[in-house]
Tab-separated table of C-alpha atoms and ligand atoms in Angstrom:
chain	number	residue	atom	x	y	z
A	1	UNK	CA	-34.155	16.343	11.235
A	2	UNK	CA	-33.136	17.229	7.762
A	3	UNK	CA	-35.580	19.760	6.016
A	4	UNK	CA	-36.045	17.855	2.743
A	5	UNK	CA	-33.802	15.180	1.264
A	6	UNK	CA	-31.777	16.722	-1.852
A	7	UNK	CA	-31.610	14.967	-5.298
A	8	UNK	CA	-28.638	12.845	-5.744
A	9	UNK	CA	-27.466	10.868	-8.353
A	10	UNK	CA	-25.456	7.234	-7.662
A	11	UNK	CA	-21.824	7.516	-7.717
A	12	UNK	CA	-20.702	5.158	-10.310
A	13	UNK	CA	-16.707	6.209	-10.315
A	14	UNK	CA	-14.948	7.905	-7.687
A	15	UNK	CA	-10.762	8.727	-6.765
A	16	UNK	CA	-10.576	9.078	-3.547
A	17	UNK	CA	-6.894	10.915	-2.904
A	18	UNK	CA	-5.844	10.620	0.658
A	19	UNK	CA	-7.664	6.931	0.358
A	20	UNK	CA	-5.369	5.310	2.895
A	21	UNK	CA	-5.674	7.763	5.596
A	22	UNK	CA	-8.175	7.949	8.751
A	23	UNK	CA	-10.803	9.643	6.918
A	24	UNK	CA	-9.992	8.691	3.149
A	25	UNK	CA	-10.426	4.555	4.223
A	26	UNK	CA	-13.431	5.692	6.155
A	27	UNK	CA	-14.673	7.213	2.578
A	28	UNK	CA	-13.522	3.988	0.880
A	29	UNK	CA	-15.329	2.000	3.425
A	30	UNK	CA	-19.384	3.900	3.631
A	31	UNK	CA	-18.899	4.192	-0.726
A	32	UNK	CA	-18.679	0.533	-0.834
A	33	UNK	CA	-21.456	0.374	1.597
A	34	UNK	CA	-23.870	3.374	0.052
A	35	UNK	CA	-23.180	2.821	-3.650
A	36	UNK	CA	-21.991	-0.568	-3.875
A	37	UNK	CA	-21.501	-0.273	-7.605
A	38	UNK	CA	-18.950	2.435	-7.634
A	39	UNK	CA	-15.720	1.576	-9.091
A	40	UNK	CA	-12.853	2.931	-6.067
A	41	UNK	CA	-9.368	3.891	-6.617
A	42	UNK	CA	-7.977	4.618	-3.702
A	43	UNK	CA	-4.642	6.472	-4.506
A	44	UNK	CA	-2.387	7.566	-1.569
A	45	UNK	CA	1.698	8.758	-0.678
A	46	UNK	CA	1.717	5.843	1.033
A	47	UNK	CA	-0.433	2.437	0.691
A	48	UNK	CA	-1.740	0.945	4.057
A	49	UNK	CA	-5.325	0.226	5.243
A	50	UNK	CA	-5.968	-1.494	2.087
A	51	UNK	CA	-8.943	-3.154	1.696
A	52	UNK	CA	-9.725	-6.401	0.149
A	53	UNK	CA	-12.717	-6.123	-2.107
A	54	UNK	CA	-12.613	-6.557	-5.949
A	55	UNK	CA	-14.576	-2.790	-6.333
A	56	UNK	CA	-11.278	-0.787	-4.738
A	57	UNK	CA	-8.137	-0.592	-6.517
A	58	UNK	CA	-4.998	1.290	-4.557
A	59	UNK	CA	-2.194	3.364	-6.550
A	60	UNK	CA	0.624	5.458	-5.327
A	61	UNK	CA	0.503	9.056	-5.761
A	62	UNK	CA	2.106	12.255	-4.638
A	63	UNK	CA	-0.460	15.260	-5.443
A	64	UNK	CA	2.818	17.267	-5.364
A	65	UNK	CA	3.567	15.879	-8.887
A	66	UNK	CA	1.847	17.017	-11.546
A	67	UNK	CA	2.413	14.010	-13.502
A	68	UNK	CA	2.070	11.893	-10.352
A	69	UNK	CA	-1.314	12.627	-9.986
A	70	UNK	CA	-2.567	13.443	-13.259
A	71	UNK	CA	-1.254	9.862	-14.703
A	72	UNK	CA	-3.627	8.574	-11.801
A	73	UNK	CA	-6.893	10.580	-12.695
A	74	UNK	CA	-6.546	9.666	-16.550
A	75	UNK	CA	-6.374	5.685	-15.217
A	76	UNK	CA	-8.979	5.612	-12.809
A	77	UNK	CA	-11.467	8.317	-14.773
A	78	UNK	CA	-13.678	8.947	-12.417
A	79	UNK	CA	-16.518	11.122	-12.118
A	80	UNK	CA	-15.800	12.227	-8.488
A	81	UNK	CA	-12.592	13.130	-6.722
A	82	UNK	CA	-12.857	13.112	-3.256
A	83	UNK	CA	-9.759	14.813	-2.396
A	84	UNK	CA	-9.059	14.514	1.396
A	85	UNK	CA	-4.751	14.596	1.742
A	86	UNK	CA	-2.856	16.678	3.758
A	87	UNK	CA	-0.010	16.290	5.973
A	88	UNK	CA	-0.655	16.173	9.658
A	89	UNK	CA	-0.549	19.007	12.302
A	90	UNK	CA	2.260	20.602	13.627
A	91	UNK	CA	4.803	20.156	11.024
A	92	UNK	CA	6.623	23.146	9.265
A	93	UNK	CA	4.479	26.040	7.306
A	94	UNK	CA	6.829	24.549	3.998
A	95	UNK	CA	5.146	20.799	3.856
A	96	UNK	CA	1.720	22.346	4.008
A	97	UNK	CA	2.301	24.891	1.334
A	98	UNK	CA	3.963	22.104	-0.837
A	99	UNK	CA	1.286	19.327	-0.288
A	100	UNK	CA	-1.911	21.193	0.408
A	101	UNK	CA	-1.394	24.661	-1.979
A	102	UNK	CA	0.652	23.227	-4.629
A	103	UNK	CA	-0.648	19.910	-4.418
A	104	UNK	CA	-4.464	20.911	-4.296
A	105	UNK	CA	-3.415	23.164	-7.410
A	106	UNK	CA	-1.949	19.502	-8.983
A	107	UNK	CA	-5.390	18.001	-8.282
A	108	UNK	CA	-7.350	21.191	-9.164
A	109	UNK	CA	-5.467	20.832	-12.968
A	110	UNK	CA	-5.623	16.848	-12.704
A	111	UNK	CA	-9.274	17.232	-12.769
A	112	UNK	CA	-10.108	19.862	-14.812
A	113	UNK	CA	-7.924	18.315	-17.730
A	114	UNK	CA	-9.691	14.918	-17.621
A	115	UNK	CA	-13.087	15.794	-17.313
A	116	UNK	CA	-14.100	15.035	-13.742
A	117	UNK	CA	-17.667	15.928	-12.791
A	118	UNK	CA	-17.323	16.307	-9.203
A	119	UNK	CA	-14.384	17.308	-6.886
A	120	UNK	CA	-14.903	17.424	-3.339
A	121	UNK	CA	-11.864	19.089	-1.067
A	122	UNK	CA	-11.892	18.090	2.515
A	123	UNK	CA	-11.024	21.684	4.074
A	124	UNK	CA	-11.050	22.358	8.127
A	125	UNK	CA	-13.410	24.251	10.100
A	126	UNK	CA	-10.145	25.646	11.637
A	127	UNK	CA	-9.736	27.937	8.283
A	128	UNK	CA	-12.238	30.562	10.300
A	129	UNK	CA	-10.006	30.417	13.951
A	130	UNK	CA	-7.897	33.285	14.908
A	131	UNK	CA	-8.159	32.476	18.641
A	132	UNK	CA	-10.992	33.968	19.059
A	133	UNK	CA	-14.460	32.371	20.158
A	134	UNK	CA	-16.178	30.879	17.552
A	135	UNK	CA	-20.023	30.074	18.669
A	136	UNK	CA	-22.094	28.622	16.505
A	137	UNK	CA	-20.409	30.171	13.173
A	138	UNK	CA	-21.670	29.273	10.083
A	139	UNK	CA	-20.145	29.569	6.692
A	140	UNK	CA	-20.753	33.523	6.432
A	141	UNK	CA	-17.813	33.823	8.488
A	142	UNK	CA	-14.936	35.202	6.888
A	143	UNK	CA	-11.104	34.249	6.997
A	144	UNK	CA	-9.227	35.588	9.587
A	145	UNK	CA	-6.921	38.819	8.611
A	146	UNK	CA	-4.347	36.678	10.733
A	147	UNK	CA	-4.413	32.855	10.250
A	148	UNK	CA	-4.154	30.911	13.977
A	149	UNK	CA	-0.947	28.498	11.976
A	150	UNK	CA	0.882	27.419	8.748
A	151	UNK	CA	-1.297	24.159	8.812
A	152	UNK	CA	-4.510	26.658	8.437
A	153	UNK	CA	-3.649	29.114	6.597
A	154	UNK	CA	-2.521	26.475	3.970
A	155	UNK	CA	-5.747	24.754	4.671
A	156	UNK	CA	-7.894	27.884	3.943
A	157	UNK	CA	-5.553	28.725	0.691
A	158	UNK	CA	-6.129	25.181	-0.981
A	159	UNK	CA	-9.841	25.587	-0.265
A	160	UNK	CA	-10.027	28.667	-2.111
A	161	UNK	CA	-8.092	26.844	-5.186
A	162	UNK	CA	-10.760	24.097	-4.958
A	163	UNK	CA	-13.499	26.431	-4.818
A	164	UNK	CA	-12.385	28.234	-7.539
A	165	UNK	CA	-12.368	25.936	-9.621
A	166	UNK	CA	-15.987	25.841	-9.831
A	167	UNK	CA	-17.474	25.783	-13.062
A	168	UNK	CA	-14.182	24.861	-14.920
A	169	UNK	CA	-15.024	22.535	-18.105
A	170	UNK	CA	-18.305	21.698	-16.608
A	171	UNK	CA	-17.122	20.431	-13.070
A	172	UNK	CA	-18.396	21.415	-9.727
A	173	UNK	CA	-16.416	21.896	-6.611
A	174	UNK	CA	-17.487	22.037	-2.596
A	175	UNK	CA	-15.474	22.121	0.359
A	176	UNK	CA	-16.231	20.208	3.437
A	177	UNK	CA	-14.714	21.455	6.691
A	178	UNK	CA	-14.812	19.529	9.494
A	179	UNK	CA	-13.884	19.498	13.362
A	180	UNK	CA	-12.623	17.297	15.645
A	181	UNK	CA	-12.585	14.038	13.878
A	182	UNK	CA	-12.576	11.149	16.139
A	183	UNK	CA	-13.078	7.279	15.763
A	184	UNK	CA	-11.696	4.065	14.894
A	185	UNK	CA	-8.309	4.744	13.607
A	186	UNK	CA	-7.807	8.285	14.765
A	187	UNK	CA	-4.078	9.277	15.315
A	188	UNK	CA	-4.550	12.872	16.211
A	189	UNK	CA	-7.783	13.936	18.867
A	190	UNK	CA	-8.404	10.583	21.269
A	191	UNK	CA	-4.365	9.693	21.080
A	192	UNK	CA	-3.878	12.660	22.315
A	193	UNK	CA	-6.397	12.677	24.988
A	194	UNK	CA	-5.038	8.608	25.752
A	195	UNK	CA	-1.444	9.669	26.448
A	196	UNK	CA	-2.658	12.269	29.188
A	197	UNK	CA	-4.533	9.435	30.937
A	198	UNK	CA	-1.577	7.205	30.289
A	199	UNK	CA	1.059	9.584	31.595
A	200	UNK	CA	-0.831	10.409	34.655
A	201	UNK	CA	-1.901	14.534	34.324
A	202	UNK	CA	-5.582	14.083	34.039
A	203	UNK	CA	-6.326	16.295	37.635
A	204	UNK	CA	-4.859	19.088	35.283
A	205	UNK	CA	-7.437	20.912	33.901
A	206	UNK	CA	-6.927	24.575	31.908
A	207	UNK	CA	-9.520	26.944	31.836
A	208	UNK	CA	-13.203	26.470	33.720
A	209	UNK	CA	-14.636	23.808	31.014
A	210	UNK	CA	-17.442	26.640	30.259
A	211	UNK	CA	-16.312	26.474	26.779
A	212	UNK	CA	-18.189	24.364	24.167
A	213	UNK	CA	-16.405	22.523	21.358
A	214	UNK	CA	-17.640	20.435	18.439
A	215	UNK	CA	-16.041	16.875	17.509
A	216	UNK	CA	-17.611	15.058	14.691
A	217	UNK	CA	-17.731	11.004	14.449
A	218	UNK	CA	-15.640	9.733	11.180
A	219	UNK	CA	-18.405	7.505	9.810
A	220	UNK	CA	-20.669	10.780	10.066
A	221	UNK	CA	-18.373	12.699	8.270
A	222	UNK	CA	-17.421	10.229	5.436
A	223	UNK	CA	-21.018	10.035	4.579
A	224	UNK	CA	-21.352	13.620	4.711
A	225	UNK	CA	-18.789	13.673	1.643
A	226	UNK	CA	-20.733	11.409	-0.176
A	227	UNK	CA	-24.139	13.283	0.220
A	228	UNK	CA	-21.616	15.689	-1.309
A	229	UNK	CA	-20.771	14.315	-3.836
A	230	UNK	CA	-23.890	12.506	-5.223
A	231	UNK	CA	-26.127	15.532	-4.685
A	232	UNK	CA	-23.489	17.348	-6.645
A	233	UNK	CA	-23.464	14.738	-9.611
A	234	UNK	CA	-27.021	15.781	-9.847
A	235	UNK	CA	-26.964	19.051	-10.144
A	236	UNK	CA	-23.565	18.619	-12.831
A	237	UNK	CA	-25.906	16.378	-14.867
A	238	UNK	CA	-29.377	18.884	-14.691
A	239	UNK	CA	-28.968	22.710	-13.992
A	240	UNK	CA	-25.187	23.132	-13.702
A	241	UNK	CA	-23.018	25.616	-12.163
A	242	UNK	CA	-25.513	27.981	-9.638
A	243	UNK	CA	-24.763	31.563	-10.303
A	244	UNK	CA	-22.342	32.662	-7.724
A	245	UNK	CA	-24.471	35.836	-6.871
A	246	UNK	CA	-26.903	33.734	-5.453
A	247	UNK	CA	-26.967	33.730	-1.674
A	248	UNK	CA	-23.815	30.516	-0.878
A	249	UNK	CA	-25.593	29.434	2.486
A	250	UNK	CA	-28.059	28.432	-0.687
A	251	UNK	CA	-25.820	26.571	-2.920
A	252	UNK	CA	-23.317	23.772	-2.398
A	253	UNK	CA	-21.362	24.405	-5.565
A	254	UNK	CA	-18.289	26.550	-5.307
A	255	UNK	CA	-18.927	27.335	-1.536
A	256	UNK	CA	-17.918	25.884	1.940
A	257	UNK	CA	-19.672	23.857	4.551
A	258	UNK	CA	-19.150	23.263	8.173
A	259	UNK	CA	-19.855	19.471	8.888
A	260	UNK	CA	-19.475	18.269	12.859
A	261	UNK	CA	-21.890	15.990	14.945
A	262	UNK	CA	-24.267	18.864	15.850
A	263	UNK	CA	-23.409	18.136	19.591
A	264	UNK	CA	-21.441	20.463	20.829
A	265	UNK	CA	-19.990	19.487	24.486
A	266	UNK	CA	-17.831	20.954	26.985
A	267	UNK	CA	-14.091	20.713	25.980
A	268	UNK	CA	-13.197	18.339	29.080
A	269	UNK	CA	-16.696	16.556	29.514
A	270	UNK	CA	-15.240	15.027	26.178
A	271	UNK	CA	-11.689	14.300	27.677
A	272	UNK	CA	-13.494	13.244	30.929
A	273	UNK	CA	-15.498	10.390	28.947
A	274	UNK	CA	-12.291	8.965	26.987
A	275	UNK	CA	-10.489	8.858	30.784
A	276	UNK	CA	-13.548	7.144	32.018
A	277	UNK	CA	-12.866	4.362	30.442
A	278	UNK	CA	-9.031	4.337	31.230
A	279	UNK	CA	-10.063	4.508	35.070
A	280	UNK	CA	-9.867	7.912	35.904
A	281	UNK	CA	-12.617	9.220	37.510
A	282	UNK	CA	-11.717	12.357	39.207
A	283	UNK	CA	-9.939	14.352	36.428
A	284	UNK	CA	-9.991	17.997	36.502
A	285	UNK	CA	-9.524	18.230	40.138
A	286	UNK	CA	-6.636	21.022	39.786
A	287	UNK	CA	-7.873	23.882	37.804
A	288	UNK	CA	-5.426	26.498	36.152
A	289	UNK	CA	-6.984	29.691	34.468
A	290	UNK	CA	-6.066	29.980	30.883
A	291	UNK	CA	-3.328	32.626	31.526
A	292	UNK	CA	-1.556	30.864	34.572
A	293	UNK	CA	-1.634	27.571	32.104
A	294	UNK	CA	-0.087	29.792	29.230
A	295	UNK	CA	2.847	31.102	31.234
A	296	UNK	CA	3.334	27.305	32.585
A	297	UNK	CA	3.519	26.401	29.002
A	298	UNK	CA	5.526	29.553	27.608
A	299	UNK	CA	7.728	27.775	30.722
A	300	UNK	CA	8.124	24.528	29.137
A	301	UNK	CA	8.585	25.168	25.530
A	302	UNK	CA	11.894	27.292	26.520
A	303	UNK	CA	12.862	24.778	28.984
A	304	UNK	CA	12.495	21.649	26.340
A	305	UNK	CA	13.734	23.588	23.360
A	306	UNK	CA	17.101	23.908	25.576
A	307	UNK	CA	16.623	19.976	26.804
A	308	UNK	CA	16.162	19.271	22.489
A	309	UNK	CA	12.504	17.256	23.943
A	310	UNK	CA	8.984	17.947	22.403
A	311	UNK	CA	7.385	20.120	25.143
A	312	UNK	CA	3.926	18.133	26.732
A	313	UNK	CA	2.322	21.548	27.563
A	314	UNK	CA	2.162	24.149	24.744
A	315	UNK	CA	0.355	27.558	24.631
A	316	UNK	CA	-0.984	26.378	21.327
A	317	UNK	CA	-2.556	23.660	23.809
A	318	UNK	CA	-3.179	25.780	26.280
A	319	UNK	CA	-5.659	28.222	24.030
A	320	UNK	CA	-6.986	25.183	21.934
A	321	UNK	CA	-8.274	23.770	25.086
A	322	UNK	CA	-9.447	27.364	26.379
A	323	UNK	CA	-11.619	28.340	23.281
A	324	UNK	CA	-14.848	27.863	22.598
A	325	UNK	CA	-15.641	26.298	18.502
A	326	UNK	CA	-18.621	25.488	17.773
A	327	UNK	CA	-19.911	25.566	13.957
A	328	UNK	CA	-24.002	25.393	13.045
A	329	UNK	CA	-24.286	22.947	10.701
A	330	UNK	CA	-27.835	23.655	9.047
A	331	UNK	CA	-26.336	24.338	5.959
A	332	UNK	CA	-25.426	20.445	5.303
A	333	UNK	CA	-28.564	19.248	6.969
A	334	UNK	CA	-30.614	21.596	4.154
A	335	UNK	CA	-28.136	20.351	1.257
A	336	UNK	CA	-26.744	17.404	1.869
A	337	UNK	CA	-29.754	15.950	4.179
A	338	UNK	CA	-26.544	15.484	6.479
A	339	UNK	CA	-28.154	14.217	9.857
A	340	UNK	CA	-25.120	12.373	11.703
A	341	UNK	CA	-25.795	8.874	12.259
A	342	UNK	CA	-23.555	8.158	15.171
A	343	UNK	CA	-23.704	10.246	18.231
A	344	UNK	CA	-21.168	11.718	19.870
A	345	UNK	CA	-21.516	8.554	22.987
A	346	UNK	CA	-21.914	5.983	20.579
A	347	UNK	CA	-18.704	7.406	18.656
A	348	UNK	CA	-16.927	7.493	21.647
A	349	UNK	CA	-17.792	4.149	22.607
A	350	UNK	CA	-16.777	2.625	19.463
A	351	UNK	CA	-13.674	4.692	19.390
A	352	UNK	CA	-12.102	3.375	22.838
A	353	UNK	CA	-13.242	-0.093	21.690
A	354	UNK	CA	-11.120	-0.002	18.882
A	355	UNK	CA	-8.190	2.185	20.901
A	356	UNK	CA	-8.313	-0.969	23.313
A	357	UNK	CA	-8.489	-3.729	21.058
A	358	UNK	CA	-5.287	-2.473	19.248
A	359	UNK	CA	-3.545	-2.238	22.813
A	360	UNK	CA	-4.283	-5.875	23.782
A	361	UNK	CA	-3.089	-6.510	20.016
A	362	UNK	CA	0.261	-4.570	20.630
A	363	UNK	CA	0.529	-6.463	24.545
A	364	UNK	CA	0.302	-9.906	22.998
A	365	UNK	CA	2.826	-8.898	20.459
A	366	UNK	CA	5.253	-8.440	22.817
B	1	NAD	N1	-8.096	14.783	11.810
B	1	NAD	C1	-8.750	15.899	12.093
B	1	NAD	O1	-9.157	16.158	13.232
B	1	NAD	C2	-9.067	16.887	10.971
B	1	NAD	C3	-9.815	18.034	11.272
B	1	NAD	C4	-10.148	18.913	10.237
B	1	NAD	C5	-9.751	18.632	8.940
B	1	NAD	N2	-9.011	17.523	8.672
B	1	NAD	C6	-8.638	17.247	7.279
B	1	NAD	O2	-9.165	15.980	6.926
B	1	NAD	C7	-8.330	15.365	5.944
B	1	NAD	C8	-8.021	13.947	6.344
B	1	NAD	O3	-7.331	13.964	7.586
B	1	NAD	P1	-6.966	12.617	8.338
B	1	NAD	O4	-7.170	12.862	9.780
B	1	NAD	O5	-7.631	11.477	7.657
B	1	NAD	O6	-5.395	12.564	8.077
B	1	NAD	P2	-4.495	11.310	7.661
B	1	NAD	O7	-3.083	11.736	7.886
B	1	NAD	O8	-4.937	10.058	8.317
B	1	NAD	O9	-4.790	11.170	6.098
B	1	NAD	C9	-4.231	12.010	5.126
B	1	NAD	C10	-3.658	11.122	4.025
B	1	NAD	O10	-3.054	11.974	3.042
B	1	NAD	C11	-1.913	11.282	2.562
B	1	NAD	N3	-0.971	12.233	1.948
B	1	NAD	C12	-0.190	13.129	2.584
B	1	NAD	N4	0.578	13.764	1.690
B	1	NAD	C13	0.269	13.270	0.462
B	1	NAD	C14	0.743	13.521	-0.845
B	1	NAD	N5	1.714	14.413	-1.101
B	1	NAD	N6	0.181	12.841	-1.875
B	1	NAD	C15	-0.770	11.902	-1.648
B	1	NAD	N7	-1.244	11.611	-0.413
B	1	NAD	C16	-0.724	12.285	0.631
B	1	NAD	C17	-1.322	10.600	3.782
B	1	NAD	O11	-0.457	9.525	3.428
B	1	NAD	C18	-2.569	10.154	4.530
B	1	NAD	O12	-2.913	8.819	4.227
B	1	NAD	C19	-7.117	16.265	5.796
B	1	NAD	O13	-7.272	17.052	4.642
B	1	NAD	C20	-7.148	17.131	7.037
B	1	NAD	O14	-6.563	18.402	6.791
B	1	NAD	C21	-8.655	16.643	9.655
């Protein structure tokens, strides 16, 4: 249970940049349920997922315009920015420097110029992972000396711009950092686990399953950033910027906070469940240790970087799948009053149904 339920204040205006993407539409979607008189403007690279509903307006942007995106803040003037855009995983360290350094900069300036209240920055709770174990870290734990990729270290950079900017002309700034997101929509975590039921490896399994991993459900998380941002708008509007001496597992303003669904499971009891429901009931049955599966994958990256293919094993698979990351999340159940909604089963449940309603969609298509 949450200790206490925090002040918050109702969100009457809000930009939410990324708005078109898994978790940005998910934000659109729980503001129009939670504060059903907040103006939306949804503003995204590209428009899809648009919603019909006379409170949401959509506009183009590209955060790695200046112009682009201040032009969009200046229309929409809202008191909150939600600002959850970033490229996908796995692409080349120069897109994420471009769209979530120099881009969170554009937003960071966007903001401050206009007269925002509130900016929220969707960071990852990958910005602490090095490889090594993470169990139960909370938000004392620092940056790695070496970041684990481009995507991360990019990640952990732009939070540090959005943080920063605490306290500039009056607005206040948190970063959320999430793992695992899953549900309705998702193109990166249950995909991925799909295609290995679909292409027939699930008796693979790497590593013992003795390591514990958080996912968190996307309707969980979207309302986690708009405890965020409402308890936030409170504090803006009575005591202000907190001192930034005072303990940060204390404050919300200019610090970090880990948000997952508190239900940390074993990394293949979770892959197990989504191939339950594809028919696969004995998964797992051939177990390689973690450095037999990373010389198998060292293998096939060589051999499909001469064939010009995407490799299906890699070792960054091999270790992701390995490690154990799990994140305590008492911070955001003492500020926010975060307690996630949906548990992990239900989320799962609702996740597949979706997953399978889009295939029948796709068969009948064809
Ligand atoms: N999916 C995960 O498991 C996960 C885990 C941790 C953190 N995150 C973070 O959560 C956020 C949302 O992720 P998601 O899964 O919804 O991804 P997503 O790809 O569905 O959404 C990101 C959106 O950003 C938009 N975008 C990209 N470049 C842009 C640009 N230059 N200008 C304007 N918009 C741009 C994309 O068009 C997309 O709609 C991201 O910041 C991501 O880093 C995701």
């Amino acid at each position: 249970m949450a200790s206490s339920t925090p002040n918050q204040t109702p969100i009457e205006s809000c930009l939410v940049i990324g708005g078109c993407g898994f978790l940005g539409s998910a934000i659109v979607t729980s503001l129009l349920s939670k504060h059903p008189k907040c103006r939306i403007t949804a503003a995204d690279i590209r428009l899809t997922n648009q919603l019909s509903n006379s409170n949401v307006t959509y506009v183009t942007v590209d955060i790695t315009d200046l112009g682009s995106i201040t032009s969009v803040v200046e229309n929409a003037k809202p008191q909150v920015v939600i600002h959850t855009a970033s490229p996908v995983h796995g692409l080349g360290r120069e897109i994420y420097m471009k769209v979530n350094v120099d881009g969170t900069k554009n937003v960071v300036k966007a903001c401050e110029s206009t007269g925002v209240k509130v900016m929220v920055y969707t960071s990852s709770a990958g910005v602490v992972y090095d490889g090594s174990p993470l169990i139960n870290v909370d938000e004392t734990e620092p940056f790695p000396i070496v970041p684990y990729d481009s995507y991360n270290e990019s990640k952990a950079i732009a939070e540090t711009v959005a943080l920063e900017a605490n306290g500039s002309n009056g607005m206040l700034t948190t970063a959320l950092r999430p793992a695992g997101i899953f549900g309705p929509g998702d193109r990166q975590v249950v995909p991925g686990f799909i295609n290995v039921a679909k292409n027939r490896q699930t008796q693979w399994q790497l590593g013992n399953n003795t390591n514990l991993f958080d996912f968190t459900y996307i309707d969980n998380l979207a309302i986690a950033h708009i405890l965020a941002a409402s308890v936030l708008l409170h504090q803006q509007s009575t005591t202000g910027v907190t001192d930034p001496s005072v303990d940060q597992k204390k404050h919300l303003d200019g610090t970090s906070i880990f948000i997952t669904n508190g239900q940390p499971v074993y990394f293949w009891d979770f892959a197990k469940a989504i191939w339950c429901h594809y028919g696969v009931y004995d998964a797992g049955s051939i177990v390689l240790s973690r450095n037999m599966g990373l010389v198998i994958a060292g293998l096939a990256e060589t051999f499909s970087k001469l064939m010009g293919r995407e490799p299906g094993l890699t070792r960054f698979r091999v270790k992701f799948s390995c490690a154990h990351r799990y994140f305590d999340i008492r911070k955001a159940k003492e500020l926010l009053g975060y307690e996630p909604e949906v548990s992990l089963t239900e989320g799962l449940r609702r996740c597949i149904e979706w997953f399978k309603a889009e295939e029948e969609k796709a068969a009948e298509k064809k």
